[in-house]
Coordinates of C-alpha atoms in Angstrom, one line a residue:
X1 CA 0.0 0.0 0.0
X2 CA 1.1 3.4 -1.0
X3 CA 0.8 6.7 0.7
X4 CA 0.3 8.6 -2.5
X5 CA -2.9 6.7 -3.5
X6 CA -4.1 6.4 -0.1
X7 CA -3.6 9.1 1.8
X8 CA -3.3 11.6 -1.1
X9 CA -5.6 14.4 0.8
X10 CA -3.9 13.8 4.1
X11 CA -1.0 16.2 3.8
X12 CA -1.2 17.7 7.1
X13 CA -1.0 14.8 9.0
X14 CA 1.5 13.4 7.3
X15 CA 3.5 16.5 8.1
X16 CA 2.4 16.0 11.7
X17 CA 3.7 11.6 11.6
X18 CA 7.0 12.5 9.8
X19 CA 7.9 15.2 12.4
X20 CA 6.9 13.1 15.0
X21 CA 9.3 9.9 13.8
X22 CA 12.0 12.7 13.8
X23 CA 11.4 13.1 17.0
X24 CA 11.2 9.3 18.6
X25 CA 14.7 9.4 17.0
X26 CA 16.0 12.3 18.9
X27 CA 14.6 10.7 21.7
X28 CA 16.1 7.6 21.2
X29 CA 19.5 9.3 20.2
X30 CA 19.4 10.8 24.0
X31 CA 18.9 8.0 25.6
X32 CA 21.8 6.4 24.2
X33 CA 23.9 9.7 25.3
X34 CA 22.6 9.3 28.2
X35 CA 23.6 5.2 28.6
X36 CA 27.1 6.4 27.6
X37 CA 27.7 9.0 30.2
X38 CA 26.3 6.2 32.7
X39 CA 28.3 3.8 31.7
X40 CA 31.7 6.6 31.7
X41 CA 31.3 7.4 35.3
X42 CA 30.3 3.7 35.8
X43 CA 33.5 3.0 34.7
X44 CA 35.5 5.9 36.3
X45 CA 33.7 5.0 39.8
X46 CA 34.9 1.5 39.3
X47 CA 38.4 2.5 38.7
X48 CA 38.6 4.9 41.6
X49 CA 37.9 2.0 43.5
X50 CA 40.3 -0.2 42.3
X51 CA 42.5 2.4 43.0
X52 CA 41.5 3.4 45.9
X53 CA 42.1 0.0 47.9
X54 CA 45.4 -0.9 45.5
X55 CA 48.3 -1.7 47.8
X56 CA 50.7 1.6 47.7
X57 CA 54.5 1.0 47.1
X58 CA 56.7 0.9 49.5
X59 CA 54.3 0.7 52.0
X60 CA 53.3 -1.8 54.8
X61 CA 51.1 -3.2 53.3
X62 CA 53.0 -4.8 50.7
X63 CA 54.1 -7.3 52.5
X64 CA 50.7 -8.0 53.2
X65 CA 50.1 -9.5 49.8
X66 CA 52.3 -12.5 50.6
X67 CA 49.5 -14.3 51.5
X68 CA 47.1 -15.9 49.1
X69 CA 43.9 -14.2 50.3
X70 CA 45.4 -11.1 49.9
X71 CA 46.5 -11.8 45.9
X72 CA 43.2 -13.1 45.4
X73 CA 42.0 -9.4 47.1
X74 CA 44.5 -7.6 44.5
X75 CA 43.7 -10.3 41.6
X76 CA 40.1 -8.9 41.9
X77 CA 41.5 -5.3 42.5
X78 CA 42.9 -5.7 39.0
X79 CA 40.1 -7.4 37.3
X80 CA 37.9 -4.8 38.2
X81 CA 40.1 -2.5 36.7
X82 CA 39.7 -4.5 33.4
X83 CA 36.0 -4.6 34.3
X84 CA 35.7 -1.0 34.3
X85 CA 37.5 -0.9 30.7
X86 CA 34.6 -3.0 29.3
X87 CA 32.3 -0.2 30.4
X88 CA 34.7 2.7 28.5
X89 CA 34.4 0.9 25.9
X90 CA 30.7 0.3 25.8
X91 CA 30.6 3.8 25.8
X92 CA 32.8 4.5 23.2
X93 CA 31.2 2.0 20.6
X94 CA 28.1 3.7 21.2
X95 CA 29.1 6.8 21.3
X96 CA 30.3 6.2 17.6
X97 CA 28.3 3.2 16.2
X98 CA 25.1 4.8 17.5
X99 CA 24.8 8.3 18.5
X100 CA 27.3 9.5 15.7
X101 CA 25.8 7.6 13.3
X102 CA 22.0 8.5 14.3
X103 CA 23.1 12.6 14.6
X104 CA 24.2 12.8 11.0
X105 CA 21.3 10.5 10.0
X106 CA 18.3 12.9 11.4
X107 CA 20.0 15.7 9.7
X108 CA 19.4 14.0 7.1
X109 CA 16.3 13.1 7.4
X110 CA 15.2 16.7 8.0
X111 CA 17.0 18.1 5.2
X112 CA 14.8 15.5 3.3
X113 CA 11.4 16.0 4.9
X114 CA 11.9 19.7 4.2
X115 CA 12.8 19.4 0.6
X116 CA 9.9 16.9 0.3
X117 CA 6.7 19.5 1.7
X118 CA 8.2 22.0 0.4
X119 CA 7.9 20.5 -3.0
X120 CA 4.5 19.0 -1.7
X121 CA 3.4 22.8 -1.0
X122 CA 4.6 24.4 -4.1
X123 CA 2.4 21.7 -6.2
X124 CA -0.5 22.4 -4.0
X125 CA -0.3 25.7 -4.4
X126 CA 0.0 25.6 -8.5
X127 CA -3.4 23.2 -8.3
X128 CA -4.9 26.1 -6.0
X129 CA -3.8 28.8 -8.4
X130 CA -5.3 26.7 -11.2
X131 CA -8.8 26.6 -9.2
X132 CA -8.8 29.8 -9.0
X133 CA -8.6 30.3 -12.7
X134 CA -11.2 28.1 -13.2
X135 CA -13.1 29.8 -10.5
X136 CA -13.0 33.2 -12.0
X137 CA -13.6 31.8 -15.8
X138 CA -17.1 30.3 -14.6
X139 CA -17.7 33.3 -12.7
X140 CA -17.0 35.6 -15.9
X141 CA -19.1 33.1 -18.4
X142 CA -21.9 33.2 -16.0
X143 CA -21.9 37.0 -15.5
X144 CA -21.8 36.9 -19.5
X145 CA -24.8 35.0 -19.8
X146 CA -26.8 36.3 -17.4
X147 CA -25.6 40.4 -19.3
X148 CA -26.5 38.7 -22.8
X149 CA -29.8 37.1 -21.4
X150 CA -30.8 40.6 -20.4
X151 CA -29.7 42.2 -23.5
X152 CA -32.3 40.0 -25.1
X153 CA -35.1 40.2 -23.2
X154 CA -34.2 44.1 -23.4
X155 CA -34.2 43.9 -26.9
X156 CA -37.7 41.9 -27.4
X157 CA -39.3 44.5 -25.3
X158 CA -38.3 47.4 -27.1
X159 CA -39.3 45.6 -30.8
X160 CA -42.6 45.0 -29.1
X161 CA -43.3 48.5 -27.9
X162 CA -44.6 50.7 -30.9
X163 CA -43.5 53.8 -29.3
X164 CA -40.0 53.0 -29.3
X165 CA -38.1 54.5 -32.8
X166 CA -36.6 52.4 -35.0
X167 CA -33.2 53.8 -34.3
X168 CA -33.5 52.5 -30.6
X169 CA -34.9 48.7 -31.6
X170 CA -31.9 48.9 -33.8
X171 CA -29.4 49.7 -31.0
X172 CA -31.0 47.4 -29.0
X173 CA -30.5 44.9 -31.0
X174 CA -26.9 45.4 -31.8
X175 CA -26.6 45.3 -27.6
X176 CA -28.2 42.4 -27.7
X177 CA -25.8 40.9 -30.3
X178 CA -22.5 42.1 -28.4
X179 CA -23.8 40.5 -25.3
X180 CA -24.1 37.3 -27.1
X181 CA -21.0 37.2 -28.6
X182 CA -19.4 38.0 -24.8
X183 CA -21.2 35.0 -23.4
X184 CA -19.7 32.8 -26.1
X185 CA -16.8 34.2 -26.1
X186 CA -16.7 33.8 -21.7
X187 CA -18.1 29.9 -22.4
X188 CA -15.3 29.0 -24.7
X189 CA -12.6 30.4 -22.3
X190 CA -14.1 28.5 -19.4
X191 CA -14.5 25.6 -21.6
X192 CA -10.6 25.7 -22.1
X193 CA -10.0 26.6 -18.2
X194 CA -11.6 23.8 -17.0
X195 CA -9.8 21.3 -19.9
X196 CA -7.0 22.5 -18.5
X197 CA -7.5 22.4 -14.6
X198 CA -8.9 19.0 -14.7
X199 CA -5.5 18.1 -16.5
X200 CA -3.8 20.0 -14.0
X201 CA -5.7 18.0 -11.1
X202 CA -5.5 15.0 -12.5
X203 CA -1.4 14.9 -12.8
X204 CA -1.5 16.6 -9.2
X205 CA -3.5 13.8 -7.5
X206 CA -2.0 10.6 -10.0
X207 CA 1.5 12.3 -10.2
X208 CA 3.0 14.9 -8.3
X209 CA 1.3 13.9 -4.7
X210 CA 2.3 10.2 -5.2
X211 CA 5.4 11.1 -6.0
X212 CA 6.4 13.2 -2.8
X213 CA 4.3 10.6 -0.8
X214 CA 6.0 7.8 -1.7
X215 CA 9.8 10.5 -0.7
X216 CA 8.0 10.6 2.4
X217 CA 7.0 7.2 3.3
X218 CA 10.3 5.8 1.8
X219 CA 12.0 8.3 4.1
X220 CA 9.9 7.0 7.1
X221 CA 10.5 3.4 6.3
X222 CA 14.5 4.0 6.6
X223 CA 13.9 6.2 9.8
X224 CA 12.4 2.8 11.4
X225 CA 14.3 0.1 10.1
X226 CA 17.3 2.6 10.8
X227 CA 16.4 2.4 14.5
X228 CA 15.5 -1.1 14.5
X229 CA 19.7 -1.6 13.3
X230 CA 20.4 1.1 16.1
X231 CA 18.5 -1.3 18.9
X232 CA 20.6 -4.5 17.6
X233 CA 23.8 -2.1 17.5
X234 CA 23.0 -1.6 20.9
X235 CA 22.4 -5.5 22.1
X236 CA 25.3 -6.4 20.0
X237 CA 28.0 -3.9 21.5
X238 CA 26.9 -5.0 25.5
X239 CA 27.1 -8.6 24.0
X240 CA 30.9 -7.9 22.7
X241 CA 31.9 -7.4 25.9
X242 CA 30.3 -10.0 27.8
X243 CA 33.3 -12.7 27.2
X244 CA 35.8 -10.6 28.4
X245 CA 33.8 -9.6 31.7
X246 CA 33.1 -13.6 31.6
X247 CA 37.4 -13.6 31.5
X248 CA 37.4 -11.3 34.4
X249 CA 34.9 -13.0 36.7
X250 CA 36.2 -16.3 36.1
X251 CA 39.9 -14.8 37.4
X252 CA 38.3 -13.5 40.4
X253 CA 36.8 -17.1 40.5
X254 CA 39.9 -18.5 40.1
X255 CA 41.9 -16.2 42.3
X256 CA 39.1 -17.3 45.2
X257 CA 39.9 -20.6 44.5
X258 CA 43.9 -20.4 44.7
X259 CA 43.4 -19.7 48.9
X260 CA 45.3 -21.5 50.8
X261 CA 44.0 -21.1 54.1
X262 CA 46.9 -23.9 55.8
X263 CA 49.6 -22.0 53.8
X264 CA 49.0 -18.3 55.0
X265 CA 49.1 -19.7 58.6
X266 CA 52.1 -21.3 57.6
X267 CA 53.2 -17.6 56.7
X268 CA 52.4 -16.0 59.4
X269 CA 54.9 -18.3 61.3
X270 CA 57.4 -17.8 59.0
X271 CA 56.8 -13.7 59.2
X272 CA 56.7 -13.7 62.9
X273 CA 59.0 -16.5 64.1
X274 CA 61.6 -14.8 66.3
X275 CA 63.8 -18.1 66.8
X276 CA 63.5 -18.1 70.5
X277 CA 62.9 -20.9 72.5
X278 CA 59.9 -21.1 75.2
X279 CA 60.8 -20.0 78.7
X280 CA 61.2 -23.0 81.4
X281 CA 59.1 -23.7 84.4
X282 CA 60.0 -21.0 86.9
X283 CA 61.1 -22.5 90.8
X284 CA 59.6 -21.7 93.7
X285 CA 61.4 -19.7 96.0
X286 CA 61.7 -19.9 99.9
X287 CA 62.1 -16.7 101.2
X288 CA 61.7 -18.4 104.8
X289 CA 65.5 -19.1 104.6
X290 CA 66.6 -15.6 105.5
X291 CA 64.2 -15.6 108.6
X292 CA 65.1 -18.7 109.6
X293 CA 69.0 -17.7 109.4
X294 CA 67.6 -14.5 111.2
X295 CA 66.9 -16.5 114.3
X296 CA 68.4 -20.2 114.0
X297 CA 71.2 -20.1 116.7
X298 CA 73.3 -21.4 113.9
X299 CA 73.1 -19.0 111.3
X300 CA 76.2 -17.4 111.6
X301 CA 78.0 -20.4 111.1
X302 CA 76.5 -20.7 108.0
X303 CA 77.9 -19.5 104.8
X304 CA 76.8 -15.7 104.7
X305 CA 76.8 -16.3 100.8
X306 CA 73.3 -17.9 100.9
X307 CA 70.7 -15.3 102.2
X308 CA 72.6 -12.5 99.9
X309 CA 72.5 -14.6 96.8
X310 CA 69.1 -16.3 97.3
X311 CA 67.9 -12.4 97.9
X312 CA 69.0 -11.1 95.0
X313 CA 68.1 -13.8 93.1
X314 CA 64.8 -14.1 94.4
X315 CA 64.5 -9.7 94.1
X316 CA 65.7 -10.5 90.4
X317 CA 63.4 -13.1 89.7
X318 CA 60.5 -11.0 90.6
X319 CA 61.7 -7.7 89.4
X320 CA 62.7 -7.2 85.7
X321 CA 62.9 -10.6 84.2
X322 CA 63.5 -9.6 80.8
X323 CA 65.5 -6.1 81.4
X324 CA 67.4 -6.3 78.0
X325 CA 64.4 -5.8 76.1
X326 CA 63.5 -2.1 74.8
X327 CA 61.2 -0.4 72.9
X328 CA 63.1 0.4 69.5
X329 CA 62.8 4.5 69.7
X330 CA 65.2 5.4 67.1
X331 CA 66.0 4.1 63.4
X332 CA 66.3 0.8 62.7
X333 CA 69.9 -0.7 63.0
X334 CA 71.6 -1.5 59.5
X335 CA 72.1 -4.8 60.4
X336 CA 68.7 -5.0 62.5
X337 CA 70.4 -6.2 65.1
X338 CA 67.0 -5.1 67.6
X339 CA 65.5 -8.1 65.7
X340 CA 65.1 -12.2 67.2
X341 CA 67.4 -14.2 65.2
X342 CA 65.3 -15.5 63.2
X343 CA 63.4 -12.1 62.0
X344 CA 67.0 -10.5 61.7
X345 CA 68.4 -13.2 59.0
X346 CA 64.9 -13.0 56.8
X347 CA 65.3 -9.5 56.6
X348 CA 69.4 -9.6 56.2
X349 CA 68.8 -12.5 53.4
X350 CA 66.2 -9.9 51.8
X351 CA 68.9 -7.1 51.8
X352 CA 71.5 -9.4 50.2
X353 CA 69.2 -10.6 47.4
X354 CA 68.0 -6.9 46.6
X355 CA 71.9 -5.9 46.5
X356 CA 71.9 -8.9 44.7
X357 CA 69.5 -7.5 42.3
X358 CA 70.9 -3.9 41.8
X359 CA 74.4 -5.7 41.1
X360 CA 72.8 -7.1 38.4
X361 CA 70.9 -4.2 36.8
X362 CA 74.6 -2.3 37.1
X363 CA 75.8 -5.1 35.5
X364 CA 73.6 -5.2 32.1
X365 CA 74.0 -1.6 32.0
X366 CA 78.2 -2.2 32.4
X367 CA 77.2 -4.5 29.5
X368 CA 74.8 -2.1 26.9
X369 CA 77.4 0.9 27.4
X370 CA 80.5 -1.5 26.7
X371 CA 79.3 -2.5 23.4
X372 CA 77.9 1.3 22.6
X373 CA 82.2 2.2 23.6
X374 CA 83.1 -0.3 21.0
X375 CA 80.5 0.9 18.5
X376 CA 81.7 4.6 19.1
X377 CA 85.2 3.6 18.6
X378 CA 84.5 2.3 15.3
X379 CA 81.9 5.1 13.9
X380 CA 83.2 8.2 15.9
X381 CA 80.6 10.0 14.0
X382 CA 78.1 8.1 15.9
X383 CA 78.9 9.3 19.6
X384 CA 81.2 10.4 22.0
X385 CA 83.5 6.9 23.1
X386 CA 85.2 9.0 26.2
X387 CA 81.6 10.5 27.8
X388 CA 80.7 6.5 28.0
X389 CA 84.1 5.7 29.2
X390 CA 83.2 7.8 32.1
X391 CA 79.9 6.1 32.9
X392 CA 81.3 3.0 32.9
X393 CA 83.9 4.6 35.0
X394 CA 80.6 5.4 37.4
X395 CA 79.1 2.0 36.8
X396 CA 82.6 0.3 38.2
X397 CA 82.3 2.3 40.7
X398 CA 78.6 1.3 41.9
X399 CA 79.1 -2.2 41.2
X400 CA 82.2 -2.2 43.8
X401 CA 80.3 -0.3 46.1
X402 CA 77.5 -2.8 46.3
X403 CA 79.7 -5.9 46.8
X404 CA 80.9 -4.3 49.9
X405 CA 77.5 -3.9 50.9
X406 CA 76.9 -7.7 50.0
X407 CA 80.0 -8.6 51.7
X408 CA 79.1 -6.7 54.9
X409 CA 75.2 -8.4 54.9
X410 CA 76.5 -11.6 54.1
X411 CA 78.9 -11.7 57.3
X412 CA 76.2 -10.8 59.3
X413 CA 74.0 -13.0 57.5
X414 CA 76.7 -16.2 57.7
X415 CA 77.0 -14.9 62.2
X416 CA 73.5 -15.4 62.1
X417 CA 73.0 -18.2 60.6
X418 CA 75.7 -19.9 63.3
X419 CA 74.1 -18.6 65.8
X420 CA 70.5 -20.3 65.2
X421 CA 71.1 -24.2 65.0
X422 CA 70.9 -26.0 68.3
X423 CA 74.7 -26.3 70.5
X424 CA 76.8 -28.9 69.1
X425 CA 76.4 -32.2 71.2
X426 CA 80.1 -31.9 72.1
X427 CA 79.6 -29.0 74.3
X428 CA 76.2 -30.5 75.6
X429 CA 78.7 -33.2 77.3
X430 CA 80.6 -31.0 79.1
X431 CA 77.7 -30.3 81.7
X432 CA 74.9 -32.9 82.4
X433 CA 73.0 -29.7 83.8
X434 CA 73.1 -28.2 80.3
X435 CA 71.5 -31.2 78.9
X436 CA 68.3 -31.0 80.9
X437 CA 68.4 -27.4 80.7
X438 CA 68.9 -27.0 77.2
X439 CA 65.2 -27.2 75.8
X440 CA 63.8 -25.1 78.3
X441 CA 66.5 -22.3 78.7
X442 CA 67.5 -21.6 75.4
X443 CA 66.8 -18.6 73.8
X444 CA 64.3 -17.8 76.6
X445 CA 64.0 -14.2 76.1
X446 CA 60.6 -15.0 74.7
X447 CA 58.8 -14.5 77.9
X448 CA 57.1 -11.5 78.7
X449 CA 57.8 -10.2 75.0
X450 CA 54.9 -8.1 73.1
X451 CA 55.6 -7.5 69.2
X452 CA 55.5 -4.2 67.6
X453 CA 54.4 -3.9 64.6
X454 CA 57.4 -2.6 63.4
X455 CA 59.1 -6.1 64.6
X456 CA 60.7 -4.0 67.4
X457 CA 60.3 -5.3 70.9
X458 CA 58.7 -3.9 74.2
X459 CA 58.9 -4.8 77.5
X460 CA 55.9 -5.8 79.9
X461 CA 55.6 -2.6 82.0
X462 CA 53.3 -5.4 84.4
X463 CA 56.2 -7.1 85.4
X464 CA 58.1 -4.1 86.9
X465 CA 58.2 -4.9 90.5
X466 CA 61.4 -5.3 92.8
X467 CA 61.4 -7.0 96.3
X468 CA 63.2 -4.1 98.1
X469 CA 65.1 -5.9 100.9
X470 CA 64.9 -4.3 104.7
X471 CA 67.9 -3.8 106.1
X472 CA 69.0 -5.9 109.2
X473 CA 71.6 -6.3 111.6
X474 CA 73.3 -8.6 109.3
X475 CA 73.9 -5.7 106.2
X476 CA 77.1 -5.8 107.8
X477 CA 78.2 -9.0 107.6
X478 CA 77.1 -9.5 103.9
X479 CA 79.5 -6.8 102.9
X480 CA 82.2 -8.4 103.8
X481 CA 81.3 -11.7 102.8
X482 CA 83.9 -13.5 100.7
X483 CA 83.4 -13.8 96.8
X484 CA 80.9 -16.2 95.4
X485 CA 83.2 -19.6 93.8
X486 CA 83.8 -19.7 90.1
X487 CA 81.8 -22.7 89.3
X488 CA 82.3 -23.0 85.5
X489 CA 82.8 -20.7 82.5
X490 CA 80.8 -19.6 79.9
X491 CA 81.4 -17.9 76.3
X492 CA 78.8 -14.6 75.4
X493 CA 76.8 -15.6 71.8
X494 CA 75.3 -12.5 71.5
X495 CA 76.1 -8.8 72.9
X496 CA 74.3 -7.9 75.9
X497 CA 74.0 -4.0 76.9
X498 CA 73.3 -4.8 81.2
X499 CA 72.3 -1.6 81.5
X500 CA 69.5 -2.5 84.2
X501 CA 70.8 -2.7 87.9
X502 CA 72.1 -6.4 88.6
X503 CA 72.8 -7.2 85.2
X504 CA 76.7 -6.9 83.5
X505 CA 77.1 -5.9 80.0
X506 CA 79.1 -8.5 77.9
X507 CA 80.1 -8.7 74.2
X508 CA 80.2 -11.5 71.4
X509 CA 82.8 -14.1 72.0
X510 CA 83.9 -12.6 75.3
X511 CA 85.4 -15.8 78.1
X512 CA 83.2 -15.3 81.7
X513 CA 83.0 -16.8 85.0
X514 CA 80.1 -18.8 86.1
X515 CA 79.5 -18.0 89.2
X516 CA 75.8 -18.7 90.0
X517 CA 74.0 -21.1 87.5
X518 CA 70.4 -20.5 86.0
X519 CA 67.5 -21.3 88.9
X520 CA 65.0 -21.6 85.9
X521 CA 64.3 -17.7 86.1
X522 CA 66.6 -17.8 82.5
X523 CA 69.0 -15.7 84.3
X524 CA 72.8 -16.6 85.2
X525 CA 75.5 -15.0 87.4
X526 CA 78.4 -14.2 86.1
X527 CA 82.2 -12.6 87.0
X528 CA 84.3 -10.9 84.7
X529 CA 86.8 -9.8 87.5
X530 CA 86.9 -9.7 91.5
X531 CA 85.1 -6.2 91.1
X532 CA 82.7 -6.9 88.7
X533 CA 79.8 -9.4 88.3
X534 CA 76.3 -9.5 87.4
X535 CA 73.7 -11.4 85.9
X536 CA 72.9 -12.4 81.8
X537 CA 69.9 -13.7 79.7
X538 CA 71.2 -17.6 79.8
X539 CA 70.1 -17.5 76.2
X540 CA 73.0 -15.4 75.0
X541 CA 75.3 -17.3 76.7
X542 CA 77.2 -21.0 76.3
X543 CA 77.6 -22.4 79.5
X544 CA 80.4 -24.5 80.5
X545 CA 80.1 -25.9 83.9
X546 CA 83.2 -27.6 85.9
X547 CA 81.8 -30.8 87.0
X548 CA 83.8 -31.0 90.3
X549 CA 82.5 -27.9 91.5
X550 CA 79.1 -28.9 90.6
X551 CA 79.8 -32.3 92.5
X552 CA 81.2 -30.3 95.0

């Protein structure tokens, strides 16, 4: 069915549908602007947050990402990232496929629809003009008729009146005749008006208006199958996308799946393992002794060594068990010696390797520049061969630098690493009280020990009571009692600072006297001379203990 043959006398309306279809697709066009702005800051949202919980350089938190939960975290952080790309380009295909595309398209539409009325207008007004002509040719032949019909009947009255003269029938007459040849003259030009209007009409309604109608409806028939192609433009560009947001949902999948719940609490003992032994069971002490010597009739015949040791023992025991251990307030030593063993030769091993590393990178540079020297040399036109003969100069230079640095980690590294397997059994022998002291007392500086974050150390503030003694009668005595007996020696592992009243500072590898052995408190009594004794962490000690005097 055609619009020109059946809707050839609806021309306003179809002015009124075409402008309207013009405007479903403006409509349409904004919502697609709209979708793409959506989906824009969609995307921009989604990469803010991506970014916004990505784990910073250099920071803490980097190390959290050892574990697998946490790469599974920043395996989604990154897919989302990808996610969000999808969306840009979601926009961007429409954008260009659709809304470019559509834009030019109305224009061009409306150009058209204009060109067609406008030609539809012109030929209505031509078959207007041509009514009118018609019009005013009837209007003239009738006015004609009815003047010559009057001229006649004029005429017959004036023959038939006797009183008129000759001379005026005569006139009459020759009105009469004029009228009548008026009247035909009037009828043939009607005659040829109306030949020619209904010619006129006839190519209008069977020609010209077809015509434009069918510019018109072929013109609206594009406009809807052109947004029909739009809506399957627009399905087709989500559906594009939807493998690659299928790629990134099955990584997150996959990322979930990769936790390994047994392995990160594996980590966390490998993070935060300091390489210290448990503390031993703790002995009970009898503070009755001192009393009892206090008023036994035979306490001054016993040795005035006892009370005095077993006091301070028992004050040190209850006071500061673990004095050596401080809060880290400054920088971090280079060869983070404020860390357990154990922490101090991950994070030593971790220095070496990234020295390692940089070595490396100096290297491949040493490498590049070297052959651009030899290329220089050959082609001096090419580039300077002395400025790269002092880089390399510089490079030497670095490289050298860094070995030392490797050297100094690795000795530290290789003192460590002695220091952390269990005592040889050849020392073991040389005191049976080692033996059964050896899984309890080693390394036990673990007690009373709170972790910083920064895997510094701080001491248990709870634990800060001293047994302040009262003094007796006896304070005399005790001051001139004789030195304890040497009962063994000992050799220091680790430096010890003794800053804390009762203790003795000592350094690695230094030979001591054994003067008072561990009670189970972790603590032993040394001598270094007659003047000066005090008591260690039995941890960073090796203990040698003379059997005689222990049989003694």
């Amino acid at each position: 069915m055609s619009w020109g043959t059946e809707l050839w006398d609806q021309f306003d309306n179809l002015e009124k549908h075409t402008q309207w279809g013009i405007e479903v697709l403006e409509k349409y066009i904004k919502f697609v602007k709209e979708r793409t702005e959506i989906e824009i800051n969609y995307a921009k949202q989604l990469r803010n947050l991506s970014k916004k919980y990505q784990t910073k350089k250099n920071s803490k938190e980097e190390d959290e990402f050892k574990y697998t939960s946490c790469k599974a975290f920043q395996t989604t952080l990154n897919e989302m990232n990808d996610y969000a790309g999808q969306h840009e380009l979601i926009s961007e295909n429409m954008s260009s496929q659709i809304t470019a595309e559509l834009t030019r398209f109305v224009q061009e539409l409306k150009q058209e629809r204009k060109s067609n009325f406008h030609e539809g207008r012109k030929a209505q007004q031509h078959i207007e003009t041509c009514w009118k002509q018609l019009e005013s040719s009837k209007r003239r032949f009738e006015r004609d008729c009815k003047e010559a019909d009057r001229a006649q009947q004029y005429f017959e009255k004036m023959d038939a009146d006797i009183n008129v003269t000759k001379a005026d029938v005569e006139k009459a007459r020759q009105q009469a005749q004029i009228r009548h040849q008026m009247a035909d003259d009037s009828k043939g030009d009607y005659s040829s008006v109306l030949q020619k209007f209904n010619c006129e009409q006839h190519d209008h309604y069977f020609t010209h208006i077809p015509s434009i109608y069918q510019k018109l409806q072929d013109m609206e028939e594009r406009r809807i199958g052109r947004l029909g192609e739009s809506l399957k433009t627009y399905a087709e560009i989500d559906r594009q996308v939807i493998p690659i947001i299928g790629k990134c949902l099955d990584e997150i999948t996959k990322s979930a799946e990769s936790i390994n719940q047994k392995q990160d609490s594996h980590m966390v003992i490998e993070a935060y393992k300091s390489g210290f032994e448990p503390p031993g069971d703790i002995d009970f002490e009898d503070f009755t002794q001192s009393i009892k010597r206090t008023v036994s009739d035979t306490s001054l015949t016993n040795p005035k060594t006892d009370g005095k040791s077993d006091l301070k023992l028992s004050s040190k025991s209850r006071g500061k068990l673990w004095p050596f251990i401080k809060k880290n307030k400054g920088a971090t030593p280079e060869d983070f010696s404020n860390l357990p063993p154990e922490q101090r030769r991950k994070k030593l091993q971790q220095k070496v390797d990234e020295l390692n590393k940089d070595i490396q990178k100096e290297i491949d540079q040493r490498d590049a520049l070297t052959k651009m020297k030899d290329v220089y040399m050959k082609n001096p036109q090419m580039g300077d061969a002395a400025s790269v003969g002092q880089k390399l100069v510089e490079i030497g230079n670095n490289i050298e630098k860094l070995r030392l640095e490797v050297q100094k980690f690795e000795a530290w590294l290789a003192e460590v690493e002695g220091r952390l397997p269990v005592r040889n059994n050849s020392s073991r022998r040389q005191s049976g009280l080692y033996d059964t002291q050896n899984t309890q007392t080693a390394n036990n500086c673990a007690q009373d020990r709170e972790s910083s974050p920064d895997g510094s150390y701080t001491e248990d503030h709870s634990q800060e009571t001293e047994v302040k003694v009262t003094p007796t009668e006896f304070d005399d005595d005790f001051d001139e009692e004789e030195p304890l007996p040497t009962i063994g020696t000992c050799k220091a592992l680790y430096p010890f600072d003794g800053e804390n009243e009762g203790t003795i500072s000592v350094t690695e590898g230094e030979i001591l006297s054994v003067i008072e052995e561990d009670k189970g408190d972790g603590w032993t009594r040394i001598r270094r001379s007659e003047e000066e004794e005090g008591y260690v962490p039995t941890s960073y000690i090796e203990v040698y203990l003379d059997r005689n005097a222990k049989d003694s």
